[in-house]
Short mmCIF file of C-alpha atoms in Angstrom, two decimals:
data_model
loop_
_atom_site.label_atom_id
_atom_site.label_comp_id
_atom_site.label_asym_id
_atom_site.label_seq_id
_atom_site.Cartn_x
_atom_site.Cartn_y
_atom_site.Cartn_z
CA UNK A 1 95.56 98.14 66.16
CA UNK A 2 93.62 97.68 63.48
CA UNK A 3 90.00 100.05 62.65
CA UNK A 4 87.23 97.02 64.22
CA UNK A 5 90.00 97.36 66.96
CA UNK A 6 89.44 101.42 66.79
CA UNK A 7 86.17 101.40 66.21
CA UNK A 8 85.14 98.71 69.38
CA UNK A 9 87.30 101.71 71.93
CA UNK A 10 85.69 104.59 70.17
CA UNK A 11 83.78 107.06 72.08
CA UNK A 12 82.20 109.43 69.74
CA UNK A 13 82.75 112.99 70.74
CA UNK A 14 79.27 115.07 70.25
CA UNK A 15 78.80 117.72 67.93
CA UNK A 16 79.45 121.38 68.77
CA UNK A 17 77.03 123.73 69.09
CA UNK A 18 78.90 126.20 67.16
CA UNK A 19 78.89 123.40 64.32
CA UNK A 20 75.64 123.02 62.87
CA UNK A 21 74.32 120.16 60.62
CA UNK A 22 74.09 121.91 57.10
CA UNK A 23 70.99 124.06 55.96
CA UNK A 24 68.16 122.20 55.54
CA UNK A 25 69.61 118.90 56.29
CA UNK A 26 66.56 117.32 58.22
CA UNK A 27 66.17 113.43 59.23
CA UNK A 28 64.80 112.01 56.45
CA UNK A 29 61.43 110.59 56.07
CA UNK A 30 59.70 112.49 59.16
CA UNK A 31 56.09 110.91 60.23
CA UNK A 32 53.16 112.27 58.74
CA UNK A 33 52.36 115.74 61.15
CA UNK A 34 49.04 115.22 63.25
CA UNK A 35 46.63 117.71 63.67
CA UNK A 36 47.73 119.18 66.86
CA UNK A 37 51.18 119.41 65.95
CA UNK A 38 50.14 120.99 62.60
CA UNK A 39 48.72 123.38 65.46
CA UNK A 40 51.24 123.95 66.90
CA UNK A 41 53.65 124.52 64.55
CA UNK A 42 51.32 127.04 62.77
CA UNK A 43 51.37 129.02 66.08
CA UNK A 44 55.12 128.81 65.78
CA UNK A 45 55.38 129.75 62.38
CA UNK A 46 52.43 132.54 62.94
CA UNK A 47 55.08 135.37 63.55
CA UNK A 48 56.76 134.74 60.49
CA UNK A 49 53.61 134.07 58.42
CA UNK A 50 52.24 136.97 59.75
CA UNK A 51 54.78 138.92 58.46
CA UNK A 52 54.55 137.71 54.78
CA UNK A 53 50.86 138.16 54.75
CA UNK A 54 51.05 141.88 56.24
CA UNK A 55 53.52 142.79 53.65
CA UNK A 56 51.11 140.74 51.30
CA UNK A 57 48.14 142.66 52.29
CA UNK A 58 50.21 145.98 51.32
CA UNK A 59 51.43 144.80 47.78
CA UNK A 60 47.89 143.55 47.14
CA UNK A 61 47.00 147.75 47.54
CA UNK A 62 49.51 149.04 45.83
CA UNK A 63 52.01 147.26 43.26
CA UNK A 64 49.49 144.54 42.61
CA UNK A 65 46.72 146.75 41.92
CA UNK A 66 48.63 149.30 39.83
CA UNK A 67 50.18 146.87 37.80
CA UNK A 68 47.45 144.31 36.71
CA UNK A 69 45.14 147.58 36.15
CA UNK A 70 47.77 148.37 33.55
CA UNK A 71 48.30 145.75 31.74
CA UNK A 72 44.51 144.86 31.92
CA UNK A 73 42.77 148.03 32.11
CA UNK A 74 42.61 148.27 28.13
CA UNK A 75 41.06 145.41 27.50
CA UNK A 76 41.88 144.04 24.15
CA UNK A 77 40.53 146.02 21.97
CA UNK A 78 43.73 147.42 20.63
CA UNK A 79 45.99 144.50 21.31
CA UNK A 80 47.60 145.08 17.94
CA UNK A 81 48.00 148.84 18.27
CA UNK A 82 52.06 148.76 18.33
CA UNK A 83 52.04 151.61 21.58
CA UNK A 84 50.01 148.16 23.77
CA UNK A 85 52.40 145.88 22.39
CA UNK A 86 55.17 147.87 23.37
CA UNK A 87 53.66 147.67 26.86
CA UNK A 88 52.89 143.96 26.84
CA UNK A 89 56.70 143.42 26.00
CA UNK A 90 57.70 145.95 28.99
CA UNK A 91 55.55 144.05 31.15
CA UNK A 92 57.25 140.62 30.10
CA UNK A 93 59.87 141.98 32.30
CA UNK A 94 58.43 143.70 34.83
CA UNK A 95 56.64 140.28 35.70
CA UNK A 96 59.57 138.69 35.88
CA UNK A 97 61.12 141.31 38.51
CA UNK A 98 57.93 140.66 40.62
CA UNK A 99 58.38 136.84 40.61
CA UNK A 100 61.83 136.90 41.85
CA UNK A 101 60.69 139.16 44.37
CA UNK A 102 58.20 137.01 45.56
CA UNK A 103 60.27 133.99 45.01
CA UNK A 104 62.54 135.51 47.59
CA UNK A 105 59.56 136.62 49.90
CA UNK A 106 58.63 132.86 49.73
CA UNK A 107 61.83 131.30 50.70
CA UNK A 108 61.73 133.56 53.73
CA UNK A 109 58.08 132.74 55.21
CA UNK A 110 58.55 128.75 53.41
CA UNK A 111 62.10 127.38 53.26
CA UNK A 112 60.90 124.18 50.92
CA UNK A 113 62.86 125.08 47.42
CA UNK A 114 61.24 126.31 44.17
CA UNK A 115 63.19 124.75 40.99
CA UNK A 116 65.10 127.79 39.70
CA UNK A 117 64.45 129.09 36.23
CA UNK A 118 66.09 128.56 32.68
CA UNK A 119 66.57 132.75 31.85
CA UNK A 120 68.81 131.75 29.02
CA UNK A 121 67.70 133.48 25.94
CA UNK A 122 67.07 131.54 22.91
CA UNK A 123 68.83 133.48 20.25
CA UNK A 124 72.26 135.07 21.21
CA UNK A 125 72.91 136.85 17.93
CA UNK A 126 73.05 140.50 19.41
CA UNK A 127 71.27 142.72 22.20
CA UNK A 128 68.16 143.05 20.28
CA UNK A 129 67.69 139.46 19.74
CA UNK A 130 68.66 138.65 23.25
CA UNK A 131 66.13 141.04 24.56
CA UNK A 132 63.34 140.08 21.85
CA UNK A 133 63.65 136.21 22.73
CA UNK A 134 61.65 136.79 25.73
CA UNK A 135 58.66 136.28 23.99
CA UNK A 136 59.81 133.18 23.17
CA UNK A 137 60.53 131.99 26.97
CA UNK A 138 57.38 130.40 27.92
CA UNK A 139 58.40 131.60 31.98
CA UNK A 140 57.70 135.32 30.82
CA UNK A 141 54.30 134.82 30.41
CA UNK A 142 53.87 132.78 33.44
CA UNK A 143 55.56 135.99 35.27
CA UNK A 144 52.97 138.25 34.00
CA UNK A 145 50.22 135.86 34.12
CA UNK A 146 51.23 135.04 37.65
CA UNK A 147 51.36 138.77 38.25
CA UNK A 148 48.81 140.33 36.51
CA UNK A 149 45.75 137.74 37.33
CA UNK A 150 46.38 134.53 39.59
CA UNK A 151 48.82 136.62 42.59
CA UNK A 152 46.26 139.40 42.76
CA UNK A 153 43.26 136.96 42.98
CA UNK A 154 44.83 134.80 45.40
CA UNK A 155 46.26 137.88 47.59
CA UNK A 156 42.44 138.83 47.46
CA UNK A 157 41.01 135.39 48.69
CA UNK A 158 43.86 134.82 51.46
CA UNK A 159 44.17 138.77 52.32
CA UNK A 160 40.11 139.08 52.56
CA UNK A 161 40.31 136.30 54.80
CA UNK A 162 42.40 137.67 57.49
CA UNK A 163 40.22 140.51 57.50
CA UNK A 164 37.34 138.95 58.42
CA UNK A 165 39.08 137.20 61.05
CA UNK A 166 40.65 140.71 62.34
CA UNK A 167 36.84 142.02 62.29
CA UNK A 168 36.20 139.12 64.17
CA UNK A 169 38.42 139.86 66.76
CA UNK A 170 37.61 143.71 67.22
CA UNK A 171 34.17 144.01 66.50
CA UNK A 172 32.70 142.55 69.43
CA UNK A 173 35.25 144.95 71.20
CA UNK A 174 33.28 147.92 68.88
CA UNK A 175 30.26 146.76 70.03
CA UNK A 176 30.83 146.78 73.66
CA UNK A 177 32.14 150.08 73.43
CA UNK A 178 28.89 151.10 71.72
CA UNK A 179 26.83 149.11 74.69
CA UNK A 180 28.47 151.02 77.70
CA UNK A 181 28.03 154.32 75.00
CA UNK A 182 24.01 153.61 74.38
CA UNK A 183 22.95 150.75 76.17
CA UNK A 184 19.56 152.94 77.23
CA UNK A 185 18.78 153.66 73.81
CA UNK A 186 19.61 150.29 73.12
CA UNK A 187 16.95 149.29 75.81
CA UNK A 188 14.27 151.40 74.44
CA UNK A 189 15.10 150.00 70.60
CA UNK A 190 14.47 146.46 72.73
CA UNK A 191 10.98 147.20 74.77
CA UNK A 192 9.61 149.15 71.21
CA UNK A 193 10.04 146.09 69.29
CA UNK A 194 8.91 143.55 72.43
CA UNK A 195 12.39 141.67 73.07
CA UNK A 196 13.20 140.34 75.85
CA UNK A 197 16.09 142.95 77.50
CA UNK A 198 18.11 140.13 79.37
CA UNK A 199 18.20 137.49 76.83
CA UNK A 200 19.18 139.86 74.26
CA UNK A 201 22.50 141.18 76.38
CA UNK A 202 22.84 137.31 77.15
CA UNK A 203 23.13 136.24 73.25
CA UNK A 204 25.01 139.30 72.65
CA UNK A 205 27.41 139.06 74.86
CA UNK A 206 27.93 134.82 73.93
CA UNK A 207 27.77 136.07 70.45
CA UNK A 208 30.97 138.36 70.95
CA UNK A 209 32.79 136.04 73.38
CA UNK A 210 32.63 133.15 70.50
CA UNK A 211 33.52 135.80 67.96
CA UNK A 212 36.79 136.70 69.56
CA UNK A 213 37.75 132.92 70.48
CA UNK A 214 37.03 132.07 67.13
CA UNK A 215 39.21 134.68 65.57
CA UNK A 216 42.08 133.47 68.15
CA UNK A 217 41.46 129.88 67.13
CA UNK A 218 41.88 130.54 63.73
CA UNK A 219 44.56 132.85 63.27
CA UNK A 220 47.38 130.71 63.00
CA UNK A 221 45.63 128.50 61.04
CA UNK A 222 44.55 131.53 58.37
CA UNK A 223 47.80 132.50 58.64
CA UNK A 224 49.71 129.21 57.57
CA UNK A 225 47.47 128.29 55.36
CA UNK A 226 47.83 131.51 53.19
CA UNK A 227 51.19 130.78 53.32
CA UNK A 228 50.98 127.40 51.95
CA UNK A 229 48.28 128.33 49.27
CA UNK A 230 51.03 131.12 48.26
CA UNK A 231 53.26 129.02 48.59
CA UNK A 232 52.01 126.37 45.62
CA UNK A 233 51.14 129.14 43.63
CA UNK A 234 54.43 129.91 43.14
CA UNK A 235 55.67 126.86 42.97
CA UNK A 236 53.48 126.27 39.94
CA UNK A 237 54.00 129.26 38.20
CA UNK A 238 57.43 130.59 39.16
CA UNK A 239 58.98 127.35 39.51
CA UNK A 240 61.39 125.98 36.53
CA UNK A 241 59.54 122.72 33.92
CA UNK A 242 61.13 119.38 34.95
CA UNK A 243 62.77 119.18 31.21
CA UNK A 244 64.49 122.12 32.52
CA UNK A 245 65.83 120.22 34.77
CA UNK A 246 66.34 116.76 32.91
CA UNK A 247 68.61 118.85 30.67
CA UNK A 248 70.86 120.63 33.30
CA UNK A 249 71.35 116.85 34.35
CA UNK A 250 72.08 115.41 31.14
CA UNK A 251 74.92 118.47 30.84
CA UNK A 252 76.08 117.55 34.32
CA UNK A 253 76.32 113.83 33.07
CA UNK A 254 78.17 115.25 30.17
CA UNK A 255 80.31 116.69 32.49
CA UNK A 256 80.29 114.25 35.61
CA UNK A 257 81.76 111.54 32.64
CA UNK A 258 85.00 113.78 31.87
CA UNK A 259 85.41 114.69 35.45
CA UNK A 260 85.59 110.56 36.33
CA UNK A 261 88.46 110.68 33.58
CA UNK A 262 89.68 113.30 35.21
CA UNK A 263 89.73 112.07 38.67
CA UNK A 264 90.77 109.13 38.20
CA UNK A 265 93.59 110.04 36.48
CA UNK A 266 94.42 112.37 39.16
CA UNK A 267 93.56 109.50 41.43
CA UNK A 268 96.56 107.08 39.78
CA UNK A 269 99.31 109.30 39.74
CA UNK A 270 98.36 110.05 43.59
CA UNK A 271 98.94 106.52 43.99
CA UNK A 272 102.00 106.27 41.74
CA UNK A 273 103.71 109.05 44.17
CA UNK A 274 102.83 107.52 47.01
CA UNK A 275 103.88 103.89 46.24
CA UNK A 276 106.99 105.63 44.81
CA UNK A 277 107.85 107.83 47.61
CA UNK A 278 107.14 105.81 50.85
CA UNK A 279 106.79 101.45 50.10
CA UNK A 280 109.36 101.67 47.25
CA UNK A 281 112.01 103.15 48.76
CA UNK A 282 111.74 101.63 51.98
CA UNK A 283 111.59 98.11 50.10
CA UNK A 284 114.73 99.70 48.27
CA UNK A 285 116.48 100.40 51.89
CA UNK A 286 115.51 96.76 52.63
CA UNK A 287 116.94 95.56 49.50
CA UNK A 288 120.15 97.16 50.22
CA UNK A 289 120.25 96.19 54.12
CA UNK A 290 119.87 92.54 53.45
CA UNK A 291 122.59 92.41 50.66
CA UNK A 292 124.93 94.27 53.04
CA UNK A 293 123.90 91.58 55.67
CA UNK A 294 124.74 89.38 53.26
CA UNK A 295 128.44 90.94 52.72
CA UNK A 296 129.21 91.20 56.15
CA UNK A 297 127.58 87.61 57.13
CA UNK A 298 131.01 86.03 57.90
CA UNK A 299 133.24 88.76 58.92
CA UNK A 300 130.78 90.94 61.00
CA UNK A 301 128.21 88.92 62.69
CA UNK A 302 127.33 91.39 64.97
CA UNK A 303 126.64 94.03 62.56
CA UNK A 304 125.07 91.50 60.20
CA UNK A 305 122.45 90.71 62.86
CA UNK A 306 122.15 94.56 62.98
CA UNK A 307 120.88 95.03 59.60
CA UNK A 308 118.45 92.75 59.38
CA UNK A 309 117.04 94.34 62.45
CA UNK A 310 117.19 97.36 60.35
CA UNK A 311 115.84 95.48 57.55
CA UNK A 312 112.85 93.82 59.61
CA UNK A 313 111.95 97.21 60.81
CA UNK A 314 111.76 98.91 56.87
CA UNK A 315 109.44 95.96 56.12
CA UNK A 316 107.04 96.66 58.93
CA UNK A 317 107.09 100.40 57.79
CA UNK A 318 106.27 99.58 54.54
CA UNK A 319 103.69 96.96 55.31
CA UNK A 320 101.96 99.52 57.70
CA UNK A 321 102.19 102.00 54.79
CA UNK A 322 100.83 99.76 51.91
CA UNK A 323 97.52 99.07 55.00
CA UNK A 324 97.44 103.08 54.60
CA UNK A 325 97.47 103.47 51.00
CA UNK A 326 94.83 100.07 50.65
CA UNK A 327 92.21 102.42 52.47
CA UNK A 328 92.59 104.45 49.29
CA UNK A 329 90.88 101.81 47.17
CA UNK A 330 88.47 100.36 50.15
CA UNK A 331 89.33 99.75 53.62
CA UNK A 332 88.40 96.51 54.88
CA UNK A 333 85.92 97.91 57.51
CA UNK A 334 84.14 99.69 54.88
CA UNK A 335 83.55 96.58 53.02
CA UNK A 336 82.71 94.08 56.07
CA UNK A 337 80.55 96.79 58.47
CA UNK A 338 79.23 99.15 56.28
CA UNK A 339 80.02 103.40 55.69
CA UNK A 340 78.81 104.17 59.18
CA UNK A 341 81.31 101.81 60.87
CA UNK A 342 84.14 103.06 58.80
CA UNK A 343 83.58 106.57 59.59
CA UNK A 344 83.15 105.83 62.80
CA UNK A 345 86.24 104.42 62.64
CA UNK A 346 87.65 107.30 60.49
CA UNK A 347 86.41 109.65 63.61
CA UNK A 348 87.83 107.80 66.75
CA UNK A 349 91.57 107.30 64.43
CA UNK A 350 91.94 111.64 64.04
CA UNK A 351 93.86 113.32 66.06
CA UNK A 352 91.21 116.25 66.93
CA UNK A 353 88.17 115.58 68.11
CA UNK A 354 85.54 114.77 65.60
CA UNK A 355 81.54 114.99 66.13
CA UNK A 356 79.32 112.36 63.86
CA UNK A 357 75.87 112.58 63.24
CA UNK A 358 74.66 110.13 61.78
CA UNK A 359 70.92 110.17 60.37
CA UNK A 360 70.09 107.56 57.94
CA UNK A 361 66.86 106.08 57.77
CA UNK A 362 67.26 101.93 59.11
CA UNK A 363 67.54 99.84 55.71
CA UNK A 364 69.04 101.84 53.47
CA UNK A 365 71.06 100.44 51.04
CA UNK A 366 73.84 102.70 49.55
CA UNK A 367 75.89 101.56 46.66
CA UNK A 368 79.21 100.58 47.09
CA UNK A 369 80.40 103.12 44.76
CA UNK A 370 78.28 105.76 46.50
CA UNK A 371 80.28 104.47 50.01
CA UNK A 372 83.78 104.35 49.04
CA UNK A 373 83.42 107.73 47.68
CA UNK A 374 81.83 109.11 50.64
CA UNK A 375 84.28 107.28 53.23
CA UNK A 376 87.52 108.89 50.83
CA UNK A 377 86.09 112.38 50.78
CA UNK A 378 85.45 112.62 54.25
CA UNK A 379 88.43 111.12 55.17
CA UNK A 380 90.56 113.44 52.76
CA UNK A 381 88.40 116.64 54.25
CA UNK A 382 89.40 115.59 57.91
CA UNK A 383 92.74 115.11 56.43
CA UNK A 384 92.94 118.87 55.24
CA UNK A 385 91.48 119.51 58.49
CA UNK A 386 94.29 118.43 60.75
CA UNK A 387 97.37 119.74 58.34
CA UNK A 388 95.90 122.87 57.35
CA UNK A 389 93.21 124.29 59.19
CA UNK A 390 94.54 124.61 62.54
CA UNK A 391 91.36 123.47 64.17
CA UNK A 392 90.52 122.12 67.20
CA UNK A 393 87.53 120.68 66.76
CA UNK A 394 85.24 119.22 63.68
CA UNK A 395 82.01 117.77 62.85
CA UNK A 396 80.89 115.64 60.51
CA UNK A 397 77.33 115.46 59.49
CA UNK A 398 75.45 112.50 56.86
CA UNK A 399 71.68 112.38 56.18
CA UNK A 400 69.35 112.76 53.08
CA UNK A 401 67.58 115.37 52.13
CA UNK A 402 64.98 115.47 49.27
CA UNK A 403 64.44 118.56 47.29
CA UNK A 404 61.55 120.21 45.35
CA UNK A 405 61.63 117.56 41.97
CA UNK A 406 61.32 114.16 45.35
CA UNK A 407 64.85 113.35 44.43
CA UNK A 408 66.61 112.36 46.76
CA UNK A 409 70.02 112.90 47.90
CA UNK A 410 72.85 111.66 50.21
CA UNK A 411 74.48 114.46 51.95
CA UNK A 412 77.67 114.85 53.84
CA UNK A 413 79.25 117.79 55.36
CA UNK A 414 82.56 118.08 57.14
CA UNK A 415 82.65 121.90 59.28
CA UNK A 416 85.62 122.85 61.48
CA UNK A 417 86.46 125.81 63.78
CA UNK A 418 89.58 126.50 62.44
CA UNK A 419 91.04 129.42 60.06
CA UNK A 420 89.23 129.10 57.00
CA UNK A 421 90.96 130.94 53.92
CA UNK A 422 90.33 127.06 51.91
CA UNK A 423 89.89 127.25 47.75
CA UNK A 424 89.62 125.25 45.32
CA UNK A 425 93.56 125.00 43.39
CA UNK A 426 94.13 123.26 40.19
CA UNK A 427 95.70 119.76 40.98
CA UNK A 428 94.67 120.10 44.34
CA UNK A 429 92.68 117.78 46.75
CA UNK A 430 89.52 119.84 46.83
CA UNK A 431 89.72 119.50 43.01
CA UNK A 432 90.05 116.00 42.87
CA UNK A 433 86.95 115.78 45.56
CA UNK A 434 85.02 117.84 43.22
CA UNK A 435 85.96 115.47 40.07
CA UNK A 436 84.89 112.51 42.34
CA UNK A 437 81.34 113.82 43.25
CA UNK A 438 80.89 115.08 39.34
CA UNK A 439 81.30 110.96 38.38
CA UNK A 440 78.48 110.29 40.79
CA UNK A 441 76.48 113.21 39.09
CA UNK A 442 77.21 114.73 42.52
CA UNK A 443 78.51 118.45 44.05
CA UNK A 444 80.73 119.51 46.06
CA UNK A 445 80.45 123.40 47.88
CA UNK A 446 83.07 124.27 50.00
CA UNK A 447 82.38 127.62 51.91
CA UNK A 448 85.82 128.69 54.42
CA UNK A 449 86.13 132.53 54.70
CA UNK A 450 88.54 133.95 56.08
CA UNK A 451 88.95 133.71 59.88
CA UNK A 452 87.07 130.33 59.32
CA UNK A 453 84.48 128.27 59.98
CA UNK A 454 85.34 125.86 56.58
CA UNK A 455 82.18 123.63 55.72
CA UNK A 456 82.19 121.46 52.99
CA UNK A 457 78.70 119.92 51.94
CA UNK A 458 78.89 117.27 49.33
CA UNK A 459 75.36 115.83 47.69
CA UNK A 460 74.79 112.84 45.88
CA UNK A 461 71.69 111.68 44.37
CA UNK A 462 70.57 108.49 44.92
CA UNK A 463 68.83 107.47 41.90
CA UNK A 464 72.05 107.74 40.20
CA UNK A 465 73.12 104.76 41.61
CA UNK A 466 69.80 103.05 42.30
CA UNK A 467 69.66 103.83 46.24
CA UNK A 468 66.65 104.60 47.42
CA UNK A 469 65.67 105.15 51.21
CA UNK A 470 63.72 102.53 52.26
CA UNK A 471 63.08 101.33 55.33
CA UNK A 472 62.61 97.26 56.10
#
């Protein structure tokens, strides 16, 4: 049977609940959120934004006022008295301790990644210099700047806002309280100063009723949008400069080039061991059964005719395991239907049962070096699977996902429910998986504790190849 044969029969078994798609793999290109559903999803988000801004709200009167009042309450008058400068360099890292804490208090109420930082010190001679060369880090002083002025202010804006909203909310509540309490003197105060008593209690009361609803209204909205304006700051200021990360790319090129050496190396002698331990010696057998044949031709008929029914039967194996080894290089389903039809037909050909989910915007255009590579690794990772992890059931997951520079990457993830307890060996298949996704300026993570689950997430940008998600 061959895979369109497979693939044609397939039923694809759905995805376990226990086997999630992989963090912050979303389907790509989402439409543009309305209003009402940015509504809504601020009211879902409020409990979590809520929380941010509350713990906000208490920084803002206590580390963030303490610590800008220090490094600000001088002035500058004695900026070059060496007691302040000692200060200003203590502060250098103190700033930077408050960024990563807020970095981290960011990711919780935002999960939309910040570009890490470059903390590598510029001169490595000793501890001294290492420690000086922070004034020569350009993020230090967007740390304390970031602490010392633009957090506080911002805090202020976003924190003050919220308050008015939460006087809002109670205040008409105060001043009912204070009606029931004094309305008589409240009537006098009216007839002394010739108002009308009814249409005063009217507005009043309209006036407190739109006051509350308003505060309602607007709460989740206050509260998300705090979080975004936060948000940005720190993105701006705490985030890493893009030639930061043009130059972690260039040494992963550096690196991706040796590991396609590498891997294909690795890749050949896999294929020398295989064509030398099954087609070879099967073709040897054959060899050897048809000479025999040969030999016993005119004396032995019978067992003649016997071995080259042996014979016939050695070539089918090795035909059938030459088909095997060709899917190593590019099976032919791959090449006439596309990645999602091979893996489909990857899927419905494994012994356990496999989920797919498949979310790929319509017209994208991978290229063919980006599919073969995906289509091997997945099918090596499903291979593990079976032999090794004792599993019973699997999952494999492909989308995109873009990350906080808009680049945008393939991702695929293979999770199963078995044992775990996988690592990465020397010589090793995982290895060789990892060299792969290195030529494509790729990663591989595999994560497989103990006791299991094992997911393996591999990412692959698609610029690197010029694939770009579009849609037709």
């Amino acid at each position: 049977m061959t895979d369109t044969d497979r693939l044609d029969q397939a039923i694809t078994v759905p995805l376990d609940d226990a086997i999630p798609a992989p963090p912050g793999a979303t389907p790509p290109m989402p439409p543009q959120p309305t209003a009402g559903s940015f509504y809504r999803e601020a009211w879902k988000r409020l409990p979590r934004d809520f929380g941010y801004m509350a713990l906000t709200a208490v920084l803002l009167c206590t580390l963030y006022f303490v610590f800008p009042a220090a490094v600000l309450g001088g002035g500058f008058r004695d900026l070059f008295n060496p007691f302040v400068l000692l200060m200003f360099f203590i502060a250098l890292f103190v700033a930077r301790w408050l960024g990563q804490f807020e970095r981290l208090r960011i990711s919780w109420a935002d999960p939309r990644p910040i570009r890490p930082v470059d903390w590598t010190p510029r001169w490595q001679q000793n501890w001294w210099t290492r420690t000086g060369s922070a004034v020569a880090n350009p993020h230090y002083w967007l740390y304390l700047l970031h602490a010392a002025v633009v957090y506080p202010l911002t805090a202020l804006v976003t924190v003050g806002a919220g308050a008015v909203l939460v006087v809002g909310f109670f205040g008409p509540f105060v001043a009912g309280f204070t009606a029931l309490r004094y309305g008589w003197d409240i009537n006098v105060f009216l007839m002394q100063n010739s108002f009308d008593q009814s249409w005063a209690w009217i507005l009043g009361a309209l006036a407190c009723a739109v006051s509350v609803s308003a505060s309602v209204v607007l709460f989740p909205l206050w509260a998300r949008g705090s979080v975004l304006a936060h948000y940005w700051v720190d993105f701006g200021l705490l985030g890493g400069f893009r030639a930061e990360v043009l130059e972690r790319r260039v040494a992963g090129l550096q690196a991706s080039r040796a590991g396609a050496v590498t891997a294909e190396g690795q890749a050949l002698r896999q294929i020398e061991r295989d064509l030398h331990d099954g087609p070879q010696q099967r073709l040897v057998r054959l060899r050897m059964d048809l000479s025999a044949a040969e030999r016993a031709f005119d004396k032995d008929p019978d067992k003649a005719k016997q071995l080259i029914g042996e014979a016939s039967e050695h070539a089918k194996d090795a035909l059938d395991e030459l088909r095997a080894l060709s899917r190593g290089f590019a099976p032919p389903i791959l090449l006439d239907r596309g990645l999602v039809a091979a893996l489909e037909a990857l899927v419905a050909r494994t012994p356990i049962p496999v989920g797919l989910d498949v979310r790929l915007p319509d017209g994208l255009e991978l290229a063919t070096e980006i599919q073969r590579n995906v289509y091997f690794t997945v099918s090596e990772l499903l291979t593990n699977t079976t032999k090794h992890a004792g599993a019973s059931t699997a999952g494999v997951y492909l989308g995109l996902v873009v990350d906080a520079s808009s680049v945008w990457y393939l991702t695929v993830s293979v999770t199963d429910d078995g044992v775990g307890g996988a690592s990465v060996q020397e010589g090793h298949g995982i290895e060789g998986l990892m060299g792969r996704m290195r030529a494509l300026d790729g990663e591989l993570t595999v994560s497989s504790p103990e006791g299991g689950p094992t997911e393996a997430t591999a990412r692959i940008p698609l610029g690197a190849l010029n694939g770009v998600p579009t849609a037709r």
